[in-house]
Every structure is written in C-alpha cells, then in structure tokens.
Amino acid sequence: MPEVNTDSLDEQQVRLLAEMCILIDENDRRVGADTKRNCHLNENIDKGLLHRAFSVFLFNTENKLLLQQRSNAKITFPDCFTNTCCSHPLSHPLELEENDAIGVRRAAQRRMKAELGIPMEQVTPEEILYLTRIHYKAKSDGIWGEHEIDYILFVQKDVTLNPDPNEIQSYCYVTQKELKQLLDKASRNEVKITPWFKLIAETFLFKWWDNLPNLDKFVDHEKIHRM
C-alpha cells in the first residue's frame, strides 16, 4: 500500500485511520476489510477499492434537518457542511450483520454518539430507517478521497446534542428554504459542502423531506443508485 506521511495531520483523526472498514464489490457484497487509511487514499480508490458507508439525515419534530460543518481537523473534506452524520460501519461482528442493514444502523447509532454526543438510548437502531443506497466517488485533495456505497438513513426525533469539536466545528437545524440558500452559496463557492451531500440534495432529498411521515413508499433495498 502507498506510503503517506501523516505527521502534519490531526493526531486524533490519524488514530481513527487504523479502524477497519468493510470492503465490498460494486453490488455491495462483502469481499474483505482494510484500514480507513487505505480505503481513503486516491491511489487505492483509482484501483477500484470500495467500502461500505452511511449517511444519516436526522430531522426534529419541526421537520428541520440537522446539518453539521466538519471540523478543520478532518482528513477528508474539512470545513465542509454536510448532512447530520456520515461515517462507516466497521469490520466487527455487530456492524457486519446485514439483515435489514442492522449492522449499518448500529454503526450510525455509534457515530451519532461519537460525533454529535447524542445519547445511545435517544436514537436506537430500530428508530433509524434504511431507505436506499448510493454509489459515488470523489476526491478531497491530491492524496485523500472517498469511494463508497452509502446507506441512506433517516431519523425523525428531538435529540440532545453535545458535539465533539474534533469532529464538528458547527451545527444547525435548517428548513428546506434555508438549505436551498446554503446550496446556492456553495454554488458560488461562498461555503463548501461535501460531494455526497450535494449529490443527494440535488436528486432525492427534497422529495424525501416532503414525505417524512410516508417514507415507506421510497424504501428501495434492491437498487444501488450510481451517482
């Protein structure tokens, strides 16, 4: 695997590069495991390395979406605005379990606690709705990038927040109008947003948002949307 100097990167974020992600093929079939570091190097992504991920969209009872701005310590896409929580299930028995994506939903619960400080009992895996999957690839810089099949997860609940500043520099709840204003700012390069959030916002998000009480009709566990 390629040699990359991480001395200039944030110490806490570098430690997380040792986590073992789940390697998959283009149909989301598990083929092995590799470190978060190796999964996010463009040199490996260019050879086809692909891993499993998730994106959580958490709405409060006023139908506002919780956004976060990634900290400047993040190795990929620092300072970018994005959806509530974006991360990876790990190659661990509890998070490898595939029946109804329960492993991915457990990973989402774990990361919402780690990033946003949401108590584990406030959002259980059973309260997280798995909608569908998207497959995308994006470069963060010359060294690091993303290549994921991303499970789209929805939650609607009022939660307690206590974000980790090493993960998140700011957060806010937004209406549809406020998100459209943010997307407009991003199009003028006034703010940065993550590529996966941009893709989802430009395709499916507002349709799903309009139907929060009736999302069952949008559940599609067969198709992987190639973005």
mmCIF file of C-alpha atoms in Angstrom, residues 55-57 59 63 65 83 129-134 150-156 176 196-221 223 225 227:
data_model
loop_
_atom_site.group_PDB
_atom_site.id
_atom_site.type_symbol
_atom_site.label_atom_id
_atom_site.label_comp_id
_atom_site.label_asym_id
_atom_site.label_seq_id
_atom_site.Cartn_x
_atom_site.Cartn_y
_atom_site.Cartn_z
ATOM 1 C CA SER A 55 -25.259 8.987 5.665
ATOM 2 C CA VAL A 56 -27.751 9.925 8.390
ATOM 3 C CA PHE A 57 -30.392 12.602 7.868
ATOM 4 C CA PHE A 59 -34.955 15.741 11.406
ATOM 5 C CA ASN A 63 -39.270 18.887 10.205
ATOM 6 C CA LEU A 65 -32.814 18.873 9.124
ATOM 7 C CA ASN A 83 -25.837 16.053 6.482
ATOM 8 C CA LEU A 129 -34.989 3.951 8.688
ATOM 9 C CA TYR A 130 -32.799 2.493 5.936
ATOM 10 C CA LEU A 131 -34.077 3.994 2.665
ATOM 11 C CA THR A 132 -31.696 3.075 -0.148
ATOM 12 C CA ARG A 133 -28.035 3.090 -1.254
ATOM 13 C CA ILE A 134 -25.935 5.333 -3.464
ATOM 14 C CA ASP A 150 -23.539 4.814 1.055
ATOM 15 C CA TYR A 151 -26.598 3.641 3.003
ATOM 16 C CA ILE A 152 -29.130 6.477 3.300
ATOM 17 C CA LEU A 153 -30.602 6.527 6.819
ATOM 18 C CA PHE A 154 -33.453 8.732 8.070
ATOM 19 C CA VAL A 155 -34.437 9.567 11.651
ATOM 20 C CA GLN A 156 -37.071 11.951 12.957
ATOM 21 C CA GLN A 176 -35.914 23.434 3.136
ATOM 22 C CA TRP A 196 -22.149 13.194 -1.333
ATOM 23 C CA PHE A 197 -24.451 15.712 0.344
ATOM 24 C CA LYS A 198 -24.544 17.789 -2.850
ATOM 25 C CA LEU A 199 -25.442 14.711 -4.916
ATOM 26 C CA ILE A 200 -28.218 13.639 -2.536
ATOM 27 C CA ALA A 201 -29.595 17.181 -2.177
ATOM 28 C CA GLU A 202 -29.721 17.613 -5.960
ATOM 29 C CA THR A 203 -31.526 14.318 -6.564
ATOM 30 C CA PHE A 204 -33.623 12.776 -3.795
ATOM 31 C CA LEU A 205 -33.501 14.816 -0.609
ATOM 32 C CA PHE A 206 -36.335 17.313 -1.066
ATOM 33 C CA LYS A 207 -38.732 14.647 -2.342
ATOM 34 C CA TRP A 208 -37.989 12.534 0.730
ATOM 35 C CA TRP A 209 -38.222 15.573 3.014
ATOM 36 C CA ASP A 210 -41.704 16.362 1.667
ATOM 37 C CA ASN A 211 -42.796 12.858 2.669
ATOM 38 C CA LEU A 212 -41.301 12.358 6.141
ATOM 39 C CA PRO A 213 -44.492 10.720 7.527
ATOM 40 C CA ASN A 214 -44.748 8.426 4.459
ATOM 41 C CA LEU A 215 -41.211 7.345 3.630
ATOM 42 C CA ASP A 216 -42.092 3.670 3.264
ATOM 43 C CA LYS A 217 -43.015 4.213 -0.395
ATOM 44 C CA PHE A 218 -39.432 5.351 -1.093
ATOM 45 C CA VAL A 219 -37.715 2.381 0.548
ATOM 46 C CA ASP A 220 -35.675 0.531 -2.089
ATOM 47 C CA HIS A 221 -33.204 -2.042 -0.828
ATOM 48 C CA LYS A 223 -31.290 -0.776 -6.326
ATOM 49 C CA HIS A 225 -28.101 4.417 -7.326
ATOM 50 C CA MET A 227 -24.106 8.786 -8.923
#
